[in-house]
Amino acid sequence: MIDMLSNLPDEVDVLVVGMGPGGSGAAKRCAELGLRVIGVEKRAEIGAPKRCGEAISRHGMTERIGIEPKGPWIVQEVHGAIVYAPNGTSIKVDYDGPEGWVVERKVFDKHLASLAAEAGARVIAKTEASGFRRENGRVKVTLKSGNESKEVTSKIIIAADGVESKVAREMGINTFNKLPDICAGVQYEMAGIKHTGNMIEFFFGNDTAPGGYIWIFPKGRGVANVGIGIRKPWAKKTALEYLDDFVQSRPELKDASIIEVNSGGVPVGGFLTDAVDDNLIVVGDAAHHVNPIHGGGIPEAYMAGRLAAETASEALKARDFSKGFLKRYDKAWNDQRGTRLKKILKLREVIETMSDDDLNWLAEYLKGDDLVEFSRGGSGLVKLGKILMKKPRLIKLARKLL
Ligand SMILES: Cc1cc2nc3c(=O)[nH]c(=O)nc-3n(C[C@H](O)[C@H](O)[C@H](O)COP(=O)(O)OP(=O)(O)OC[C@H]3O[C@@H](n4cnc5c(N)ncnc54)[C@H](O)[C@@H]3O)c2cc1C
């Protein structure tokens, strides 16, 4: 195998650690802005194995990621959603055309990485970054690929190393997630399902998926991602046990085949308000940049990566890599995305305290468009507050939204 590391420069402007969506967004934008950038990914194949339901909304794809939804990475157009209350009452959101897509992450993530490479970033798989140490206003990092290793010096590190991020912690930021702030996810990719269609489905209930929900995201030809996210202290069993119970209870799933098993945590407790330090910017799951109501984080990570690159470029112009200067990234995130995500978190905190009876009652009042508004953190929150005011027991909760 070629010696991947020896060809690398000894010094760069930005080293991006992790080439998931956050890393690719950062590396691409850095390259576009003329920065010398390397993006390293410790896994042998970017995007694999996936830990993801692979669904992305139109807003996410075209605005936050900013790409045309065209290419071999799209496996299914999504024309709407069906949300099920605990008693089976359903709320439908129906669109004429695609309002989202289910992608094949291992193709999609590689596509995003190749866009970064095309823009001029140097991308290297099967290469792990470790041993971060600050020296003379720069950071020295050890890159390891198999038996090879190389020391690289970078002015700025963009930590895009996912939910288990060690880079930020090693460089001085506490990224710890408290137990209730982590959604434990397990997913089967299933084949041989009778009807998959073009709607994504969500199932709620304190016995079905406490503190979270179950999803069925179709991938065409009878294939779908069937997964669950749950949280402590609500959950009484493991995520896998809840998922198995659900699969066994569904006629369309119980005889289907499992062709892939995935698991992973989603940091849904709200993003880090302090995601920078000297020479360091943290993006994506590593900074808990996730929509706290549905756990989607691909577009959030990509957008955060882009904002991080823009801040890095400004820092290079100013020759200032201090925490004080890089703080403008926190502000940009907060202005462009954070304010909305905070609203969404507030909504989730209200919903998660509701009993199944309350949820069944609420489902009678809601329409599909309301759910879309909730997931986007729009004016729907006030509407929800007004509905909750109708039930004396929920007035206290309603006040949190009004
Ligand atoms: C079960 C489940 C279902 C989900 N479903 C959806 C969904 O349907 N839609 C959606 O939008 N989001 C979904 N998400 C969330 C989504 O997967 C993440 O938010 C997204 O991948 C975050 O991107 P990222 O770039 O921040 O991190 P990641 O995609 O996790 O990428 C981080 C990368 O860093 C690499 N890395 C770590 N340490 C190092 C190191 N030291 N050196 C080099 N490389 C390193 C890792 O190998 C990894 O590839 C789901 C998550 C889970 C767990």
Short mmCIF file of C-alpha atoms and ligand atoms in Angstrom, two decimals:
data_model
loop_
_atom_site.label_atom_id
_atom_site.label_comp_id
_atom_site.label_asym_id
_atom_site.label_seq_id
_atom_site.Cartn_x
_atom_site.Cartn_y
_atom_site.Cartn_z
CA MET A 1 0.00 0.00 0.00
CA ILE A 2 1.28 3.51 -0.76
CA ASP A 3 2.75 5.49 2.09
CA MET A 4 -0.13 7.96 2.54
CA LEU A 5 1.42 10.04 5.28
CA SER A 6 4.88 10.77 3.94
CA ASN A 7 3.43 12.84 1.08
CA LEU A 8 1.62 15.16 3.46
CA PRO A 9 2.90 18.65 4.23
CA ASP A 10 4.46 19.10 7.69
CA GLU A 11 2.40 22.23 8.31
CA VAL A 12 -1.15 23.20 7.42
CA ASP A 13 -3.57 25.98 8.27
CA VAL A 14 -6.36 23.64 9.35
CA LEU A 15 -6.45 19.97 10.31
CA VAL A 16 -9.96 18.53 10.24
CA VAL A 17 -10.34 15.46 12.44
CA GLY A 18 -13.13 13.12 11.30
CA MET A 19 -14.61 13.05 7.81
CA GLY A 20 -18.30 12.60 8.54
CA PRO A 21 -20.60 15.36 7.26
CA GLY A 22 -19.18 17.90 9.74
CA GLY A 23 -15.59 17.25 8.65
CA SER A 24 -16.42 17.29 4.95
CA GLY A 25 -18.36 20.54 5.29
CA ALA A 26 -15.39 22.09 7.07
CA ALA A 27 -12.71 20.74 4.73
CA LYS A 28 -14.58 21.78 1.59
CA ARG A 29 -15.17 25.34 2.79
CA CYS A 30 -11.59 25.71 4.05
CA ALA A 31 -10.30 24.67 0.62
CA GLU A 32 -12.71 27.03 -1.16
CA LEU A 33 -11.40 29.86 1.01
CA GLY A 34 -7.84 29.04 -0.01
CA LEU A 35 -6.68 27.48 3.27
CA ARG A 36 -4.21 24.60 3.34
CA VAL A 37 -6.35 21.87 4.83
CA ILE A 38 -6.07 18.16 5.56
CA GLY A 39 -9.07 16.03 6.61
CA VAL A 40 -8.31 12.71 8.30
CA GLU A 41 -10.72 9.85 8.94
CA LYS A 42 -9.74 6.95 11.15
CA ARG A 43 -12.11 4.48 9.50
CA ALA A 44 -10.97 2.61 6.39
CA GLU A 45 -14.12 3.62 4.53
CA ILE A 46 -15.65 7.07 4.96
CA GLY A 47 -19.32 6.73 5.94
CA ALA A 48 -19.19 3.03 6.81
CA PRO A 49 -20.50 1.45 8.87
CA LYS A 50 -23.37 3.91 9.09
CA ARG A 51 -24.91 4.84 12.42
CA CYS A 52 -27.91 6.56 10.96
CA GLY A 53 -31.49 6.35 9.73
CA GLU A 54 -30.20 8.19 6.63
CA ALA A 55 -33.14 10.62 6.29
CA ILE A 56 -32.55 14.25 5.31
CA SER A 57 -35.24 16.91 4.86
CA ARG A 58 -35.40 19.26 1.88
CA HIS A 59 -34.33 22.19 4.08
CA GLY A 60 -31.42 20.19 5.41
CA MET A 61 -30.24 19.05 2.01
CA THR A 62 -30.63 22.22 -0.01
CA GLU A 63 -30.04 24.92 2.60
CA ARG A 64 -27.79 23.61 5.37
CA ILE A 65 -25.78 21.17 3.26
CA GLY A 66 -26.40 23.16 0.11
CA ILE A 67 -26.32 20.44 -2.54
CA GLU A 68 -28.68 19.31 -5.28
CA PRO A 69 -30.45 16.10 -4.26
CA LYS A 70 -29.18 14.19 -7.28
CA GLY A 71 -26.84 11.25 -7.45
CA PRO A 72 -26.40 7.57 -6.66
CA TRP A 73 -26.48 8.33 -2.92
CA ILE A 74 -30.26 9.04 -3.05
CA VAL A 75 -32.13 5.79 -2.54
CA GLN A 76 -35.65 7.05 -1.85
CA GLU A 77 -37.60 10.25 -2.26
CA VAL A 78 -39.73 11.08 0.79
CA HIS A 79 -43.18 12.46 0.01
CA GLY A 80 -44.43 12.85 3.57
CA ALA A 81 -44.57 11.45 7.07
CA ILE A 82 -46.98 9.56 9.28
CA VAL A 83 -46.69 10.08 13.02
CA TYR A 84 -48.42 7.58 15.33
CA ALA A 85 -49.62 8.44 18.84
CA PRO A 86 -49.39 5.65 21.48
CA ASN A 87 -52.99 4.51 20.76
CA GLY A 88 -52.32 4.28 17.03
CA THR A 89 -53.99 7.58 16.07
CA SER A 90 -52.04 8.85 13.10
CA ILE A 91 -51.22 12.30 11.82
CA LYS A 92 -50.22 12.51 8.19
CA VAL A 93 -48.09 15.06 6.38
CA ASP A 94 -48.51 14.62 2.64
CA TYR A 95 -46.61 16.38 -0.14
CA ASP A 96 -46.96 16.20 -3.92
CA GLY A 97 -43.22 16.07 -4.52
CA PRO A 98 -40.20 15.06 -2.46
CA GLU A 99 -39.79 16.96 0.81
CA GLY A 100 -36.84 14.85 1.87
CA TRP A 101 -34.67 11.91 0.92
CA VAL A 102 -33.32 8.70 2.37
CA VAL A 103 -29.68 8.42 1.37
CA GLU A 104 -27.13 5.62 1.41
CA ARG A 105 -24.73 7.08 3.97
CA LYS A 106 -21.69 5.19 2.88
CA VAL A 107 -22.11 6.58 -0.63
CA PHE A 108 -23.30 9.99 0.55
CA ASP A 109 -20.50 10.60 3.07
CA LYS A 110 -17.91 9.61 0.47
CA HIS A 111 -19.56 11.99 -1.99
CA LEU A 112 -19.29 14.85 0.55
CA ALA A 113 -15.64 13.96 1.17
CA SER A 114 -14.94 13.87 -2.55
CA LEU A 115 -16.49 17.35 -2.93
CA ALA A 116 -13.99 18.52 -0.30
CA ALA A 117 -11.13 16.86 -2.18
CA GLU A 118 -12.34 18.38 -5.46
CA ALA A 119 -12.26 21.82 -3.81
CA GLY A 120 -8.60 21.27 -2.87
CA ALA A 121 -8.64 19.62 0.58
CA ARG A 122 -6.35 16.66 1.17
CA VAL A 123 -8.54 13.83 2.49
CA ILE A 124 -7.06 10.66 3.98
CA ALA A 125 -9.00 7.64 5.23
CA LYS A 126 -7.65 5.04 7.69
CA THR A 127 -5.69 7.73 9.49
CA GLU A 128 -6.21 8.58 13.14
CA ALA A 129 -5.22 11.87 14.75
CA SER A 130 -4.05 11.86 18.38
CA GLY A 131 -1.63 13.45 20.84
CA PHE A 132 -2.75 17.06 20.40
CA ARG A 133 -0.32 19.50 22.05
CA ARG A 134 -0.12 23.27 21.79
CA GLU A 135 3.34 24.70 21.08
CA ASN A 136 4.20 28.31 20.13
CA GLY A 137 0.65 29.18 19.20
CA ARG A 138 0.24 26.10 16.95
CA VAL A 139 -0.91 22.52 17.56
CA LYS A 140 1.23 19.47 16.96
CA VAL A 141 -0.69 16.31 16.12
CA THR A 142 0.35 12.72 15.50
CA LEU A 143 -1.29 11.08 12.49
CA LYS A 144 -1.24 7.28 12.41
CA SER A 145 -2.11 5.01 9.54
CA GLY A 146 -1.34 1.34 10.13
CA ASN A 147 2.32 1.17 11.10
CA GLU A 148 3.12 4.61 9.73
CA SER A 149 2.98 7.82 11.68
CA LYS A 150 3.72 11.47 11.04
CA GLU A 151 3.69 14.66 13.03
CA VAL A 152 1.78 17.58 11.49
CA THR A 153 1.57 21.13 12.82
CA SER A 154 -1.66 23.05 12.34
CA LYS A 155 -2.79 26.55 13.24
CA ILE A 156 -6.35 25.42 13.85
CA ILE A 157 -7.91 22.05 14.58
CA ILE A 158 -11.52 21.50 13.56
CA ALA A 159 -12.77 18.64 15.74
CA ALA A 160 -15.46 16.83 13.72
CA ASP A 161 -14.89 13.51 15.45
CA GLY A 162 -18.48 12.64 16.32
CA VAL A 163 -20.43 11.91 19.44
CA GLU A 164 -17.56 10.14 21.20
CA SER A 165 -15.28 13.12 20.53
CA LYS A 166 -11.95 12.88 22.31
CA VAL A 167 -10.21 15.72 20.50
CA ALA A 168 -12.15 18.52 22.18
CA ARG A 169 -11.70 16.91 25.59
CA GLU A 170 -7.97 16.44 25.00
CA MET A 171 -7.71 20.11 24.05
CA GLY A 172 -9.66 21.45 27.02
CA ILE A 173 -13.41 21.47 26.28
CA ASN A 174 -15.79 19.40 28.36
CA THR A 175 -18.06 17.63 25.86
CA PHE A 176 -19.51 15.20 28.40
CA ASN A 177 -23.16 14.22 27.85
CA LYS A 178 -25.27 13.53 30.92
CA LEU A 179 -27.21 10.26 30.70
CA PRO A 180 -30.65 11.82 29.91
CA ASP A 181 -28.99 13.89 27.19
CA ILE A 182 -27.91 10.86 25.18
CA CYS A 183 -30.43 9.05 23.05
CA ALA A 184 -29.44 5.39 22.71
CA GLY A 185 -30.11 4.29 19.14
CA VAL A 186 -30.34 0.84 17.57
CA GLN A 187 -31.43 0.13 14.04
CA TYR A 188 -32.06 -2.79 11.72
CA GLU A 189 -31.85 -2.31 8.01
CA MET A 190 -34.56 -4.74 6.92
CA ALA A 191 -35.35 -6.31 3.56
CA GLY A 192 -38.38 -8.19 2.31
CA ILE A 193 -40.85 -5.74 3.85
CA LYS A 194 -44.18 -5.90 2.06
CA HIS A 195 -45.01 -2.21 1.68
CA THR A 196 -42.34 0.42 2.07
CA GLY A 197 -43.81 3.31 0.03
CA ASN A 198 -42.44 6.84 0.11
CA MET A 199 -43.54 8.02 3.57
CA ILE A 200 -41.35 8.05 6.66
CA GLU A 201 -43.09 6.79 9.80
CA PHE A 202 -42.62 7.68 13.47
CA PHE A 203 -44.10 5.81 16.45
CA PHE A 204 -44.37 7.43 19.87
CA GLY A 205 -45.33 6.09 23.29
CA ASN A 206 -43.87 5.55 26.71
CA ASP A 207 -44.13 1.77 26.27
CA THR A 208 -42.94 1.82 22.66
CA ALA A 209 -39.94 4.13 22.83
CA PRO A 210 -39.63 5.99 26.15
CA GLY A 211 -37.91 9.35 25.81
CA GLY A 212 -37.68 8.93 22.03
CA TYR A 213 -39.42 7.23 19.11
CA ILE A 214 -39.29 4.40 16.61
CA TRP A 215 -38.79 5.15 12.93
CA ILE A 216 -39.32 3.34 9.65
CA PHE A 217 -37.46 5.07 6.84
CA PRO A 218 -38.03 3.39 3.45
CA LYS A 219 -35.14 2.70 1.09
CA GLY A 220 -37.13 1.26 -1.83
CA ARG A 221 -37.54 -2.34 -3.05
CA GLY A 222 -38.95 -3.54 0.27
CA VAL A 223 -35.93 -2.27 2.23
CA ALA A 224 -36.16 0.14 5.19
CA ASN A 225 -34.22 1.39 8.16
CA VAL A 226 -36.23 0.41 11.23
CA GLY A 227 -34.74 1.98 14.30
CA ILE A 228 -35.31 3.30 17.79
CA GLY A 229 -33.92 6.00 20.01
CA ILE A 230 -34.68 5.92 23.76
CA ARG A 231 -33.39 7.70 26.82
CA LYS A 232 -32.80 7.07 30.50
CA PRO A 233 -34.37 7.51 32.99
CA TRP A 234 -37.57 6.79 31.04
CA ALA A 235 -36.43 3.52 29.48
CA LYS A 236 -36.88 0.34 31.50
CA LYS A 237 -35.30 -2.03 28.97
CA THR A 238 -32.52 -1.80 26.41
CA ALA A 239 -33.11 -0.10 23.06
CA LEU A 240 -32.70 -3.45 21.33
CA GLU A 241 -35.41 -5.07 23.48
CA TYR A 242 -37.86 -2.27 22.66
CA LEU A 243 -37.00 -2.53 18.96
CA ASP A 244 -37.42 -6.31 18.91
CA ASP A 245 -40.81 -6.03 20.62
CA PHE A 246 -41.90 -3.50 18.02
CA VAL A 247 -40.69 -5.56 15.05
CA GLN A 248 -42.45 -8.66 16.40
CA SER A 249 -45.69 -6.69 16.83
CA ARG A 250 -45.80 -5.45 13.23
CA PRO A 251 -47.18 -7.82 10.61
CA GLU A 252 -45.22 -6.06 7.83
CA LEU A 253 -41.91 -6.45 9.69
CA LYS A 254 -41.95 -9.62 11.73
CA ASP A 255 -41.06 -11.92 8.84
CA ALA A 256 -38.70 -9.48 7.12
CA SER A 257 -34.91 -10.06 7.05
CA ILE A 258 -32.29 -8.08 8.90
CA ILE A 259 -29.48 -7.15 6.52
CA GLU A 260 -27.57 -4.70 8.76
CA VAL A 261 -27.51 -3.81 12.46
CA ASN A 262 -26.38 -0.38 13.63
CA SER A 263 -26.18 1.30 16.99
CA GLY A 264 -25.00 4.63 18.32
CA GLY A 265 -25.72 7.51 20.64
CA VAL A 266 -27.24 10.84 19.68
CA PRO A 267 -26.40 13.91 21.81
CA VAL A 268 -29.85 15.52 22.10
CA GLY A 269 -29.36 17.63 25.24
CA GLY A 270 -28.60 20.91 23.48
CA PHE A 271 -25.46 22.16 21.75
CA LEU A 272 -22.27 23.33 23.46
CA THR A 273 -22.45 27.07 23.91
CA ASP A 274 -18.68 27.11 24.27
CA ALA A 275 -17.44 25.09 21.30
CA VAL A 276 -14.07 26.81 20.83
CA ASP A 277 -10.77 27.06 22.62
CA ASP A 278 -7.33 28.33 21.59
CA ASN A 279 -6.61 26.79 18.13
CA LEU A 280 -9.77 24.67 18.32
CA ILE A 281 -13.29 24.68 16.83
CA VAL A 282 -15.70 21.81 17.53
CA VAL A 283 -18.44 20.90 15.04
CA GLY A 284 -21.27 18.44 14.52
CA ASP A 285 -22.08 15.67 16.97
CA ALA A 286 -18.88 16.46 18.85
CA ALA A 287 -20.46 19.83 19.74
CA HIS A 288 -23.95 18.25 20.12
CA HIS A 289 -25.17 20.06 16.99
CA VAL A 290 -28.25 17.90 16.63
CA ASN A 291 -31.94 18.67 16.25
CA PRO A 292 -33.08 17.68 19.77
CA ILE A 293 -36.57 16.62 18.76
CA HIS A 294 -35.77 14.10 16.03
CA GLY A 295 -32.03 13.60 16.51
CA GLY A 296 -31.12 14.45 12.92
CA GLY A 297 -27.61 15.83 12.74
CA ILE A 298 -26.29 15.45 9.20
CA PRO A 299 -27.28 18.93 7.94
CA GLU A 300 -26.45 20.52 11.31
CA ALA A 301 -22.95 19.02 11.26
CA TYR A 302 -22.30 20.07 7.66
CA MET A 303 -23.45 23.62 8.32
CA ALA A 304 -21.39 23.86 11.51
CA GLY A 305 -18.36 22.66 9.54
CA ARG A 306 -18.86 25.41 7.01
CA LEU A 307 -19.18 28.08 9.72
CA ALA A 308 -16.06 26.73 11.43
CA ALA A 309 -14.11 27.03 8.16
CA GLU A 310 -15.26 30.61 7.70
CA THR A 311 -14.13 31.50 11.21
CA ALA A 312 -10.81 29.74 10.59
CA SER A 313 -10.30 31.80 7.46
CA GLU A 314 -10.98 35.05 9.37
CA ALA A 315 -8.58 33.92 12.11
CA LEU A 316 -5.86 33.30 9.55
CA LYS A 317 -6.31 36.76 8.09
CA ALA A 318 -6.15 38.28 11.58
CA ARG A 319 -3.32 35.87 12.63
CA ASP A 320 -5.25 35.29 15.81
CA PHE A 321 -6.08 31.72 16.81
CA SER A 322 -7.09 32.52 20.36
CA LYS A 323 -10.31 31.40 21.97
CA GLY A 324 -11.35 35.06 22.18
CA PHE A 325 -11.16 35.43 18.39
CA LEU A 326 -12.68 32.04 17.56
CA LYS A 327 -15.70 32.83 19.78
CA ARG A 328 -17.27 34.44 16.69
CA TYR A 329 -17.99 30.87 15.53
CA ASP A 330 -20.21 30.28 18.60
CA LYS A 331 -22.00 33.50 17.79
CA ALA A 332 -22.48 32.60 14.12
CA TRP A 333 -23.87 29.18 15.07
CA ASN A 334 -26.17 30.69 17.64
CA ASP A 335 -27.45 33.36 15.24
CA GLN A 336 -27.95 31.08 12.25
CA ARG A 337 -29.13 27.89 13.92
CA GLY A 338 -28.81 27.87 17.69
CA THR A 339 -31.77 30.07 18.52
CA ARG A 340 -34.10 27.69 16.65
CA LEU A 341 -32.54 24.59 18.15
CA LYS A 342 -33.01 26.02 21.65
CA LYS A 343 -36.73 26.45 20.94
CA ILE A 344 -36.96 22.88 19.68
CA LEU A 345 -35.25 21.62 22.84
CA LYS A 346 -37.81 23.46 24.94
CA LEU A 347 -40.60 21.79 23.00
CA ARG A 348 -39.10 18.36 23.49
CA GLU A 349 -38.72 18.96 27.21
CA VAL A 350 -42.44 19.65 27.35
CA ILE A 351 -43.47 16.64 25.26
CA GLU A 352 -41.28 14.18 27.15
CA THR A 353 -43.09 14.88 30.42
CA MET A 354 -46.48 13.98 28.89
CA SER A 355 -48.18 10.66 29.61
CA ASP A 356 -49.45 8.40 26.83
CA ASP A 357 -52.99 9.60 27.59
CA ASP A 358 -51.87 13.20 27.15
CA LEU A 359 -50.16 12.34 23.86
CA ASN A 360 -53.28 10.54 22.57
CA TRP A 361 -55.38 13.57 23.54
CA LEU A 362 -52.92 15.94 21.85
CA ALA A 363 -52.89 13.92 18.61
CA GLU A 364 -56.58 14.76 18.16
CA TYR A 365 -55.77 18.48 17.97
CA LEU A 366 -52.70 18.41 15.74
CA LYS A 367 -52.36 18.50 11.98
CA GLY A 368 -49.41 17.39 9.91
CA ASP A 369 -48.27 20.96 9.26
CA ASP A 370 -48.10 21.57 13.02
CA LEU A 371 -45.63 18.71 13.39
CA VAL A 372 -43.46 20.12 10.63
CA GLU A 373 -43.45 23.50 12.41
CA PHE A 374 -42.53 21.82 15.72
CA SER A 375 -39.56 20.04 14.20
CA ARG A 376 -38.36 23.35 12.73
CA GLY A 377 -38.80 25.35 15.91
CA GLY A 378 -41.18 27.80 14.26
CA SER A 379 -44.33 29.49 15.48
CA GLY A 380 -45.93 26.08 16.12
CA LEU A 381 -44.59 26.16 19.68
CA VAL A 382 -47.05 28.89 20.62
CA LYS A 383 -49.81 26.88 18.96
CA LEU A 384 -48.88 23.84 21.04
CA GLY A 385 -48.86 25.97 24.17
CA LYS A 386 -52.39 27.19 23.37
CA ILE A 387 -53.65 23.62 22.86
CA LEU A 388 -52.13 22.45 26.14
CA MET A 389 -53.92 25.33 27.92
CA LYS A 390 -57.21 23.52 27.16
CA LYS A 391 -56.36 20.75 29.62
CA PRO A 392 -56.08 22.05 33.21
CA ARG A 393 -53.47 19.43 34.12
CA LEU A 394 -51.22 20.68 31.28
CA ILE A 395 -51.48 24.43 31.92
CA LYS A 396 -48.21 24.49 33.81
CA LEU A 397 -46.48 22.81 30.88
CA ALA A 398 -48.18 25.13 28.39
CA ARG A 399 -46.75 28.17 30.17
CA LYS A 400 -43.24 26.97 29.31
CA LEU A 401 -44.08 27.45 25.63
CA LEU A 402 -46.02 30.71 25.78
C1 LIG B 1 -29.14 5.38 15.22
C2 LIG B 1 -28.93 6.74 14.62
C3 LIG B 1 -29.79 7.21 13.63
C4 LIG B 1 -29.61 8.48 13.07
N1 LIG B 1 -30.42 8.88 12.06
C5 LIG B 1 -30.24 10.10 11.47
C6 LIG B 1 -31.03 10.50 10.36
O1 LIG B 1 -31.89 9.77 9.86
N2 LIG B 1 -30.79 11.74 9.83
C7 LIG B 1 -29.84 12.58 10.32
O2 LIG B 1 -29.68 13.70 9.82
N3 LIG B 1 -29.05 12.20 11.37
C8 LIG B 1 -29.21 10.98 11.93
N4 LIG B 1 -28.39 10.59 12.96
C9 LIG B 1 -27.35 11.51 13.44
C10 LIG B 1 -26.20 11.61 12.42
O3 LIG B 1 -25.74 10.31 12.11
C11 LIG B 1 -25.08 12.45 13.03
O4 LIG B 1 -25.63 13.62 13.59
C12 LIG B 1 -24.03 12.85 11.97
O5 LIG B 1 -23.38 11.74 11.44
C13 LIG B 1 -23.00 13.77 12.63
O6 LIG B 1 -21.97 14.05 11.74
P1 LIG B 1 -20.50 14.36 12.30
O7 LIG B 1 -19.67 14.65 11.10
O8 LIG B 1 -20.58 15.34 13.39
O9 LIG B 1 -20.02 13.00 13.00
P2 LIG B 1 -19.85 11.54 12.41
O10 LIG B 1 -20.69 11.32 11.23
O11 LIG B 1 -19.99 10.63 13.58
O12 LIG B 1 -18.33 11.53 11.94
C14 LIG B 1 -17.27 11.58 12.85
C15 LIG B 1 -16.11 10.86 12.22
O13 LIG B 1 -14.92 11.12 12.96
C16 LIG B 1 -14.10 9.97 12.88
N5 LIG B 1 -13.09 10.07 13.95
C17 LIG B 1 -13.31 10.05 15.28
N6 LIG B 1 -12.15 10.23 15.95
C18 LIG B 1 -11.19 10.37 15.00
C19 LIG B 1 -9.78 10.58 15.08
N7 LIG B 1 -9.14 10.71 16.26
N8 LIG B 1 -9.07 10.65 13.93
C20 LIG B 1 -9.71 10.52 12.72
N9 LIG B 1 -11.03 10.31 12.59
C21 LIG B 1 -11.78 10.26 13.73
C22 LIG B 1 -15.11 8.84 13.06
O14 LIG B 1 -14.60 7.61 12.58
C23 LIG B 1 -16.29 9.35 12.23
O15 LIG B 1 -16.26 8.88 10.90
C24 LIG B 1 -28.55 9.31 13.53
C25 LIG B 1 -27.69 8.85 14.53
C26 LIG B 1 -27.87 7.57 15.06
C27 LIG B 1 -26.91 7.08 16.10
#
